[in-house]
Tab-separated table of C-alpha atoms in Angstrom:
chain	number	residue	atom	x	y	z
A	1	MET	CA	-4.724	26.994	-18.950
A	2	ASN	CA	-3.311	30.562	-19.435
A	3	SER	CA	-3.819	31.356	-15.740
A	4	VAL	CA	-1.471	28.580	-14.591
A	5	CYS	CA	1.431	30.091	-15.759
A	6	ASP	CA	2.484	33.129	-13.860
A	7	GLY	CA	2.607	36.599	-15.557
A	8	GLY	CA	1.206	34.565	-19.147
A	9	ALA	CA	4.439	33.141	-19.793
A	10	THR	CA	4.514	30.781	-22.715
A	11	VAL	CA	4.598	26.974	-22.141
A	12	ILE	CA	6.114	26.269	-25.507
A	13	PRO	CA	7.265	28.999	-27.585
A	14	GLY	CA	5.406	29.317	-30.928
A	15	LEU	CA	1.894	27.530	-29.577
A	16	PRO	CA	-0.914	28.953	-27.735
A	17	ASN	CA	-0.897	27.533	-24.010
A	18	ASP	CA	-3.937	25.697	-24.381
A	19	VAL	CA	-2.458	23.374	-26.945
A	20	ALA	CA	0.816	23.122	-25.258
A	21	ALA	CA	-1.097	22.072	-22.015
A	22	TRP	CA	-3.030	19.387	-24.210
A	23	ILE	CA	0.331	18.236	-25.389
A	24	LEU	CA	1.708	17.669	-22.211
A	25	SER	CA	-1.232	15.998	-20.834
A	26	LYS	CA	-0.524	13.247	-23.487
A	27	VAL	CA	2.711	12.517	-21.337
A	28	PRO	CA	2.128	9.783	-18.364
A	29	TYR	CA	2.083	11.270	-15.016
A	30	SER	CA	5.118	9.198	-13.780
A	31	HIS	CA	7.462	11.415	-16.219
A	32	HIS	CA	5.680	14.700	-15.008
A	33	ALA	CA	8.671	14.979	-11.994
A	34	ARG	CA	11.433	14.910	-14.966
A	35	LEU	CA	9.372	17.544	-17.045
A	36	LYS	CA	9.109	20.013	-14.175
A	37	SER	CA	12.818	20.564	-14.191
A	38	THR	CA	12.944	21.969	-17.800
A	39	CYS	CA	11.506	25.514	-17.164
A	40	LYS	CA	9.357	27.660	-14.338
A	41	SER	CA	6.247	27.497	-16.817
A	42	TRP	CA	6.383	23.950	-16.927
A	43	LYS	CA	6.577	23.443	-13.587
A	44	LEU	CA	3.800	25.575	-12.764
A	45	LEU	CA	1.525	24.056	-15.455
A	46	LEU	CA	2.612	20.424	-14.337
A	47	SER	CA	1.959	21.190	-10.587
A	48	SER	CA	-1.496	23.201	-11.081
A	49	ARG	CA	-4.679	21.622	-9.747
A	50	SER	CA	-6.467	22.619	-12.973
A	51	PHE	CA	-3.906	20.849	-14.997
A	52	LEU	CA	-4.364	17.364	-13.169
A	53	ASN	CA	-8.193	17.538	-13.436
A	54	SER	CA	-7.810	18.366	-17.000
A	55	LEU	CA	-6.072	14.697	-17.768
A	56	ASN	CA	-8.774	13.035	-20.029
A	57	LYS	CA	-7.347	9.638	-19.140
A	58	ARG	CA	-6.905	8.410	-15.361
A	59	ASN	CA	-3.588	7.405	-14.401
A	60	HIS	CA	-3.390	4.365	-12.492
A	61	LEU	CA	-0.184	4.278	-10.389
A	62	LEU	CA	1.390	1.610	-8.391
A	63	CYS	CA	3.210	2.802	-5.296
A	64	ILE	CA	6.273	0.762	-3.727
A	65	PHE	CA	7.458	1.600	-0.257
A	66	PRO	CA	10.801	-0.621	-0.451
A	67	GLN	CA	11.716	-0.043	3.285
A	68	ASP	CA	11.557	2.878	5.793
A	69	PRO	CA	10.363	5.916	3.477
A	70	SER	CA	12.134	8.314	5.627
A	71	ILE	CA	15.311	6.678	4.584
A	72	ALA	CA	14.816	4.919	1.194
A	73	SER	CA	12.590	6.758	-1.529
A	74	PRO	CA	9.265	5.255	-2.312
A	75	PHE	CA	8.642	5.033	-6.448
A	76	LEU	CA	5.563	5.426	-8.383
A	77	PHE	CA	5.146	2.903	-11.247
A	78	ASP	CA	3.042	3.413	-14.374
A	79	PRO	CA	2.141	-0.090	-15.738
A	80	ASN	CA	1.233	1.250	-19.160
A	81	ALA	CA	4.595	3.434	-19.819
A	82	LEU	CA	6.648	1.069	-17.877
A	83	ALA	CA	7.990	4.045	-16.190
A	84	TRP	CA	9.285	4.673	-12.615
A	85	CYS	CA	9.207	7.882	-10.682
A	86	PRO	CA	10.962	8.215	-7.278
A	87	LEU	CA	9.130	10.160	-4.722
A	88	PRO	CA	10.973	12.410	-2.015
A	89	PRO	CA	11.863	10.639	1.342
A	90	MET	CA	9.135	11.161	4.030
A	91	PRO	CA	10.564	13.809	6.730
A	92	CYS	CA	12.984	11.938	8.872
A	93	ASN	CA	12.870	11.820	12.662
A	94	PRO	CA	16.422	11.633	14.185
A	95	HIS	CA	15.220	9.394	17.425
A	96	VAL	CA	13.518	6.668	15.495
A	97	TYR	CA	14.483	4.305	12.675
A	98	GLY	CA	13.265	0.981	10.931
A	99	LEU	CA	9.606	1.893	10.164
A	100	CYS	CA	7.587	-0.961	8.801
A	101	ASN	CA	3.975	-2.476	8.793
A	102	PHE	CA	2.373	1.126	8.294
A	103	ALA	CA	-0.488	1.558	6.282
A	104	ALA	CA	-0.260	3.766	2.727
A	105	VAL	CA	-3.694	4.902	2.010
A	106	PRO	CA	-4.537	7.055	-1.318
A	107	LEU	CA	-7.486	9.704	-0.945
A	108	GLY	CA	-8.095	12.301	-3.651
A	109	PRO	CA	-4.877	13.783	-4.870
A	110	HIS	CA	-2.969	12.571	-1.563
A	111	LEU	CA	-1.040	9.570	-0.287
A	112	TYR	CA	-1.503	9.132	3.256
A	113	VAL	CA	1.188	7.114	5.335
A	114	LEU	CA	-0.332	5.883	8.803
A	115	GLY	CA	1.312	4.769	11.968
A	116	GLY	CA	3.479	1.452	11.886
A	117	SER	CA	6.485	-0.121	13.950
A	118	LEU	CA	9.668	1.164	14.594
A	119	PHE	CA	12.684	1.516	17.078
A	120	ASP	CA	12.958	4.380	18.969
A	121	THR	CA	16.123	5.519	20.579
A	122	ARG	CA	14.442	7.163	23.495
A	123	SER	CA	12.916	3.706	24.606
A	124	PHE	CA	14.193	0.929	26.788
A	125	PRO	CA	14.948	-1.691	25.883
A	126	ILE	CA	16.308	0.125	22.798
A	127	ASP	CA	16.012	-3.186	20.808
A	128	ARG	CA	12.048	-3.413	21.404
A	129	PRO	CA	9.854	-2.337	18.497
A	130	SER	CA	7.404	0.336	19.551
A	131	PRO	CA	4.161	1.189	17.506
A	132	SER	CA	4.074	4.493	15.822
A	133	SER	CA	0.984	7.150	16.175
A	134	ALA	CA	2.279	9.539	13.286
A	135	THR	CA	0.429	10.448	10.117
A	136	PHE	CA	2.155	12.153	7.069
A	137	ARG	CA	0.573	12.919	3.790
A	138	PHE	CA	2.184	13.351	0.442
A	139	ASN	CA	0.478	15.709	-1.815
A	140	PHE	CA	0.916	15.130	-5.457
A	141	HIS	CA	0.176	18.523	-6.583
A	142	ASP	CA	3.426	20.191	-5.201
A	143	PHE	CA	4.929	16.749	-4.748
A	144	SER	CA	5.919	17.130	-1.079
A	145	TRP	CA	5.205	15.564	2.306
A	146	GLU	CA	3.523	17.212	5.364
A	147	PRO	CA	2.639	15.863	8.729
A	148	ARG	CA	-0.825	15.598	9.836
A	149	ALA	CA	-2.552	15.026	13.163
A	150	PRO	CA	-1.233	11.957	14.862
A	151	MET	CA	-3.908	9.078	15.718
A	152	LEU	CA	-5.015	9.087	19.032
A	153	THR	CA	-3.453	5.394	19.760
A	154	PRO	CA	0.111	4.246	18.080
A	155	ARG	CA	-0.423	1.106	16.087
A	156	GLY	CA	1.051	-0.746	13.543
A	157	SER	CA	-0.097	-3.925	11.471
A	158	PHE	CA	-3.791	-2.564	11.530
A	159	ALA	CA	-7.057	-2.731	9.481
A	160	CYS	CA	-7.661	0.496	7.719
A	161	ALA	CA	-10.489	1.620	5.166
A	162	VAL	CA	-11.740	4.897	3.437
A	163	VAL	CA	-15.474	5.745	3.533
A	164	GLN	CA	-17.102	9.297	2.559
A	165	GLY	CA	-13.736	11.209	2.895
A	166	ARG	CA	-12.806	9.589	6.182
A	167	ILE	CA	-10.155	7.106	6.891
A	168	LEU	CA	-10.996	4.204	9.751
A	169	VAL	CA	-8.326	2.163	11.427
A	170	ALA	CA	-8.796	-0.738	13.596
A	171	GLY	CA	-6.733	-2.758	15.606
A	172	GLY	CA	-3.009	-3.289	15.313
A	173	GLY	CA	0.031	-3.534	17.760
A	174	SER	CA	3.813	-3.175	17.755
A	175	ARG	CA	5.214	-6.186	15.725
A	176	HIS	CA	8.169	-5.453	13.649
A	177	THR	CA	9.195	-7.247	10.411
A	178	MET	CA	12.525	-8.156	12.192
A	179	PHE	CA	10.548	-10.399	14.648
A	180	GLY	CA	8.353	-13.260	13.536
A	181	ALA	CA	6.149	-13.342	16.304
A	182	ALA	CA	5.587	-11.208	19.770
A	183	GLY	CA	4.305	-7.753	19.947
A	184	THR	CA	1.483	-6.007	21.430
A	185	ARG	CA	-2.194	-6.190	20.286
A	186	ILE	CA	-4.802	-3.358	20.673
A	187	ARG	CA	-8.721	-3.163	20.454
A	188	SER	CA	-8.716	0.690	19.582
A	189	VAL	CA	-10.972	1.840	16.805
A	190	GLU	CA	-10.889	5.493	15.362
A	191	ARG	CA	-11.554	7.479	12.265
A	192	TYR	CA	-9.774	10.530	10.619
A	193	GLU	CA	-11.924	13.308	9.555
A	194	VAL	CA	-9.710	14.608	6.575
A	195	GLY	CA	-11.359	18.320	6.521
A	196	ARG	CA	-10.702	19.143	10.162
A	197	ASP	CA	-7.510	17.092	10.223
A	198	ARG	CA	-8.568	15.209	13.446
A	199	TRP	CA	-8.851	11.616	14.698
A	200	VAL	CA	-12.094	10.699	16.757
A	201	ALA	CA	-12.291	7.520	18.825
A	202	MET	CA	-14.730	4.938	18.110
A	203	ASP	CA	-16.179	1.532	19.727
A	204	PRO	CA	-13.448	-0.413	20.128
A	205	LEU	CA	-13.126	-4.289	18.676
A	206	PRO	CA	-14.959	-6.959	20.595
A	207	GLY	CA	-11.136	-8.518	21.245
A	208	PHE	CA	-7.478	-7.696	20.850
A	209	ARG	CA	-6.685	-7.950	17.166
A	210	ALA	CA	-3.538	-7.268	14.742
A	211	GLY	CA	-2.564	-8.093	11.451
A	212	CYS	CA	-5.885	-7.791	9.941
A	213	VAL	CA	-7.486	-6.010	6.760
A	214	GLY	CA	-10.440	-3.702	6.624
A	215	PHE	CA	-13.049	-2.651	3.833
A	216	VAL	CA	-16.114	-1.054	3.701
A	217	GLY	CA	-19.247	-3.175	2.422
A	218	GLY	CA	-22.946	-3.220	2.926
A	219	GLY	CA	-23.398	-0.599	0.380
A	220	GLY	CA	-21.093	1.749	2.294
A	221	ARG	CA	-22.865	1.147	5.334
A	222	GLU	CA	-20.556	-1.481	7.109
A	223	PHE	CA	-16.984	-1.566	8.305
A	224	TRP	CA	-15.462	-4.757	7.942
A	225	VAL	CA	-12.251	-6.256	9.759
A	226	VAL	CA	-10.944	-9.641	8.690
A	227	GLY	CA	-8.439	-12.114	9.720
A	228	GLY	CA	-5.623	-11.333	12.021
A	229	TYR	CA	-4.125	-12.856	15.254
A	230	GLY	CA	-4.786	-12.074	18.505
A	231	ALA	CA	-3.782	-13.962	21.530
A	232	SER	CA	-0.559	-16.412	21.213
A	233	ARG	CA	0.753	-19.310	22.968
A	234	THR	CA	4.167	-21.011	23.114
A	235	ILE	CA	5.447	-24.232	21.608
A	236	SER	CA	7.704	-25.988	24.601
A	237	GLY	CA	7.242	-22.982	26.606
A	238	VAL	CA	9.814	-21.007	24.388
A	239	PHE	CA	8.834	-20.071	20.755
A	240	PRO	CA	5.783	-18.026	20.553
A	241	VAL	CA	3.209	-18.742	18.130
A	242	ASP	CA	0.060	-16.777	17.037
A	243	GLU	CA	-3.705	-17.840	17.478
A	244	TYR	CA	-5.119	-16.683	14.123
A	245	TYR	CA	-8.859	-15.482	14.111
A	246	ARG	CA	-11.203	-17.795	11.915
A	247	ASP	CA	-13.652	-15.167	11.658
A	248	ALA	CA	-14.571	-11.450	11.030
A	249	VAL	CA	-16.214	-8.695	12.901
A	250	VAL	CA	-18.333	-5.757	11.283
A	251	MET	CA	-19.552	-2.317	12.750
A	252	GLY	CA	-22.573	-0.755	11.106
A	253	PHE	CA	-22.139	3.040	10.915
A	254	GLU	CA	-25.874	3.762	11.748
A	255	GLY	CA	-25.899	1.760	15.263
A	256	GLY	CA	-22.255	1.776	15.749
A	257	ALA	CA	-22.091	-1.478	17.562
A	258	TRP	CA	-19.962	-4.559	16.375
A	259	ARG	CA	-21.228	-7.884	15.306
A	260	GLU	CA	-19.273	-11.028	14.843
A	261	VAL	CA	-19.555	-13.226	11.641
A	262	GLY	CA	-19.226	-16.888	12.092
A	263	ASP	CA	-16.079	-19.152	11.180
A	264	VAL	CA	-14.803	-18.597	7.597
A	265	TRP	CA	-13.038	-21.829	7.537
A	266	GLY	CA	-14.929	-25.457	7.445
A	267	ASP	CA	-14.605	-28.212	9.924
A	268	GLY	CA	-11.162	-29.501	9.567
A	269	GLU	CA	-9.959	-26.986	7.197
A	270	ARG	CA	-6.715	-25.564	7.674
A	271	VAL	CA	-6.652	-21.624	8.513
A	272	ARG	CA	-4.990	-19.771	5.452
A	273	VAL	CA	-2.956	-16.656	6.770
A	274	GLY	CA	-1.888	-14.998	3.203
A	275	LYS	CA	-1.923	-11.625	2.210
A	276	ILE	CA	-5.535	-10.059	1.618
A	277	VAL	CA	-6.613	-7.403	-0.729
A	278	VAL	CA	-10.025	-5.802	-1.666
A	279	VAL	CA	-11.145	-5.023	-5.024
A	280	ASP	CA	-13.574	-2.288	-4.522
A	281	ASP	CA	-17.014	-2.480	-6.517
A	282	ASP	CA	-20.062	-0.047	-5.951
A	283	GLU	CA	-22.388	-2.797	-5.114
A	284	CYS	CA	-20.153	-5.108	-3.139
A	285	PRO	CA	-16.365	-5.291	-2.857
A	286	THR	CA	-14.620	-8.806	-3.215
A	287	LEU	CA	-11.703	-10.335	-1.018
A	288	PHE	CA	-9.034	-12.109	-2.683
A	289	MET	CA	-6.018	-13.786	-0.682
A	290	LEU	CA	-2.869	-15.016	-1.826
A	291	ASP	CA	-1.537	-17.958	0.190
A	292	GLY	CA	1.771	-19.217	-1.502
A	293	ASN	CA	1.201	-19.808	-5.080
A	294	GLU	CA	-2.793	-19.791	-4.830
A	295	ILE	CA	-5.211	-17.025	-4.809
A	296	LEU	CA	-8.680	-17.449	-2.976
A	297	ARG	CA	-11.758	-15.617	-3.145
A	298	TYR	CA	-14.146	-14.557	-0.269
A	299	GLU	CA	-17.788	-15.676	-1.053
A	300	MET	CA	-19.911	-13.021	1.502
A	301	CYS	CA	-23.182	-15.306	0.682
A	302	CYS	CA	-21.916	-18.385	2.414
A	303	ASN	CA	-19.037	-17.013	4.402
A	304	ARG	CA	-16.193	-19.102	3.062
A	305	TRP	CA	-12.927	-18.854	1.012
A	306	VAL	CA	-12.940	-20.566	-2.201
A	307	TYR	CA	-10.151	-21.533	-4.663
A	308	GLU	CA	-9.920	-18.721	-7.574
A	309	CYS	CA	-6.926	-19.535	-9.298
A	310	ARG	CA	-3.052	-20.369	-9.282
A	311	VAL	CA	-0.225	-17.991	-9.744
A	312	PRO	CA	1.323	-19.119	-13.436
A	313	ARG	CA	5.011	-18.567	-12.331
A	314	LYS	CA	6.099	-19.195	-8.685
A	315	ALA	CA	8.290	-16.830	-6.941
A	316	PRO	CA	12.119	-17.658	-7.453
A	317	TYR	CA	14.468	-19.003	-4.620
A	318	ASN	CA	11.338	-19.687	-2.172
A	319	SER	CA	10.964	-15.580	-2.080
A	320	SER	CA	7.529	-14.283	-1.543
A	321	PHE	CA	5.158	-12.292	-3.802
A	322	GLY	CA	4.037	-8.619	-3.442
A	323	PHE	CA	-0.038	-8.292	-3.568
A	324	VAL	CA	-1.998	-5.261	-4.589
A	325	VAL	CA	-4.875	-4.103	-6.113
A	326	LEU	CA	-4.603	-1.651	-9.319
A	327	ALA	CA	-7.711	-0.595	-11.472
A	328	GLY	CA	-9.710	-3.538	-10.492
A	329	GLU	CA	-7.000	-6.248	-11.126
A	330	LEU	CA	-4.682	-8.355	-8.889
A	331	TYR	CA	-0.978	-7.700	-9.333
A	332	VAL	CA	1.385	-10.480	-8.024
A	333	VAL	CA	4.896	-8.475	-7.938
A	334	THR	CA	8.104	-10.113	-7.475
A	335	HIS	CA	11.628	-8.522	-7.508
A	336	LEU	CA	14.554	-10.499	-9.076
A	337	CYS	CA	18.201	-9.632	-8.567
A	338	VAL	CA	21.067	-10.787	-10.789
A	339	VAL	CA	24.865	-9.717	-10.833
A	340	ASP	CA	25.996	-7.375	-13.047
A	341	PHE	CA	29.152	-8.946	-14.171
A	342	SER	CA	30.144	-6.261	-16.736
A	343	GLU	CA	30.006	-3.578	-13.561
A	344	THR	CA	31.681	-6.216	-11.581
A	345	ARG	CA	34.831	-6.240	-13.819
A	346	ARG	CA	35.049	-2.518	-13.449
A	347	SER	CA	34.587	-2.197	-9.721
A	348	ARG	CA	35.658	-4.515	-6.808
A	349	GLN	CA	32.198	-3.813	-5.312
A	350	GLN	CA	29.578	-5.834	-6.938
A	351	LYS	CA	26.539	-3.965	-8.273
A	352	ARG	CA	23.140	-5.592	-8.929
A	353	ALA	CA	20.588	-4.958	-11.516
A	354	GLY	CA	17.198	-5.827	-10.769
A	355	THR	CA	14.079	-6.694	-12.336
A	356	VAL	CA	10.457	-6.412	-11.455
A	357	PHE	CA	8.179	-9.293	-12.541
A	358	ILE	CA	4.325	-8.275	-12.467
A	359	GLN	CA	1.604	-11.046	-13.168
A	360	ILE	CA	-1.565	-9.381	-13.453
A	361	TYR	CA	-5.047	-11.219	-12.907
A	362	ASP	CA	-8.317	-10.055	-14.422
A	363	PRO	CA	-10.993	-11.308	-11.894
A	364	LYS	CA	-13.766	-10.608	-14.619
A	365	ASN	CA	-12.190	-12.284	-17.427
A	366	LYS	CA	-10.276	-14.879	-15.580
A	367	SER	CA	-7.164	-14.160	-17.451
A	368	TRP	CA	-3.735	-13.645	-16.892
A	369	ARG	CA	-1.040	-11.206	-18.359
A	370	SER	CA	2.422	-10.191	-17.493
A	371	LEU	CA	4.851	-7.324	-17.116
A	372	VAL	CA	8.455	-7.161	-16.712
A	373	SER	CA	10.541	-3.816	-15.874
A	374	LYS	CA	13.836	-2.619	-15.050
A	375	SER	CA	13.763	-2.020	-11.218
A	376	PRO	CA	14.573	1.290	-10.106
A	377	PHE	CA	15.968	-0.480	-6.620
A	378	ASN	CA	19.788	-0.805	-6.813
A	379	TYR	CA	19.845	-3.406	-4.127
A	380	PRO	CA	17.808	-6.299	-3.147
A	381	ILE	CA	14.461	-5.432	-1.506
A	382	ASP	CA	12.414	-7.748	0.599
A	383	ILE	CA	9.103	-7.876	-1.332
A	384	ASN	CA	7.679	-9.547	1.866
A	385	SER	CA	7.930	-6.318	4.189
A	386	ALA	CA	7.846	-3.856	1.398
A	387	VAL	CA	4.460	-1.868	1.402
A	388	PHE	CA	2.268	-1.401	-1.769
A	389	SER	CA	-0.521	0.828	-2.510
A	390	SER	CA	-2.466	2.180	-5.649
A	391	ILE	CA	-3.512	5.494	-6.368
A	392	SER	CA	-5.526	6.926	-9.316
A	393	LEU	CA	-4.852	10.740	-10.656
């Protein structure tokens, strides 16, 4: 670790640098940003690639994007230390605002933010959302954002997966969280080659599809796209309603052709449109859906969604849950806001103190546990529109 410190600077006076580095490696990653401001040698050490690679314990972190990341800072959450760490805001474009429905994809020591839906002041009409093709990458070594090559086709609400150091995206559209329906749909499929920083077009989906989920299955040989909506209809000729897909489509990496998987819902069974997450496994990934207060599991052998369990505690005030996978477990997240009356007495403006309540389900042991942490957000957030991601460092 001596090479980490410029000019052989001492990390902790009176201790060899190797011992000092071992001591600092015991500090959870979520606290590293605070420690970097202590001195130059600590900043060099904690930002070095060799130091992060030397950590003997993998840090499983949850990343929450409460809203447009160019306006509101994302936060990392360490469930073991119950600690929060803010990330710097993403680079801002003065012509666009209200980014949502983007994808946050972890890959190595980086976190990619892809596409999304936003409002562009240069478009007409100005109140109609547009899809984005922008790609940004956050580097956990130097704690900074950098722009990457944009996608060939702008999209939001799309399927996304990582395979062999490449990012695959499929479908999507322009729907914004401010509107319950409408928006465009596309068939486009492309992959991002990280080493070359370029996007390459692939065979399109069989039909237009947005709001879908993607994962890699078949032993890493297939790209699955599940759920989503395609065509739409209107009620009484006025109110638009989505037509949700009842099937999935699969592309083999060897042949490159798409094939359709049959109806995943039985005859007369209601189509569930809850949030879907994927628990990666070396042999076969497992899909889980959170619909209301119930969790369903997708059985590939019979091509059916089956009941798995029920969330122990419902979301308050008819709010919704955030749903994400971290270290093979399902995290069901809700944000509780209460009025801090002590602060209200001191100021005319009411301040809110929030609490993040997380219910964690272990699919292997079929057991639940919970975490409670003080929220880093001093304002109410919409969990339904927030973007969640997990990363292991």
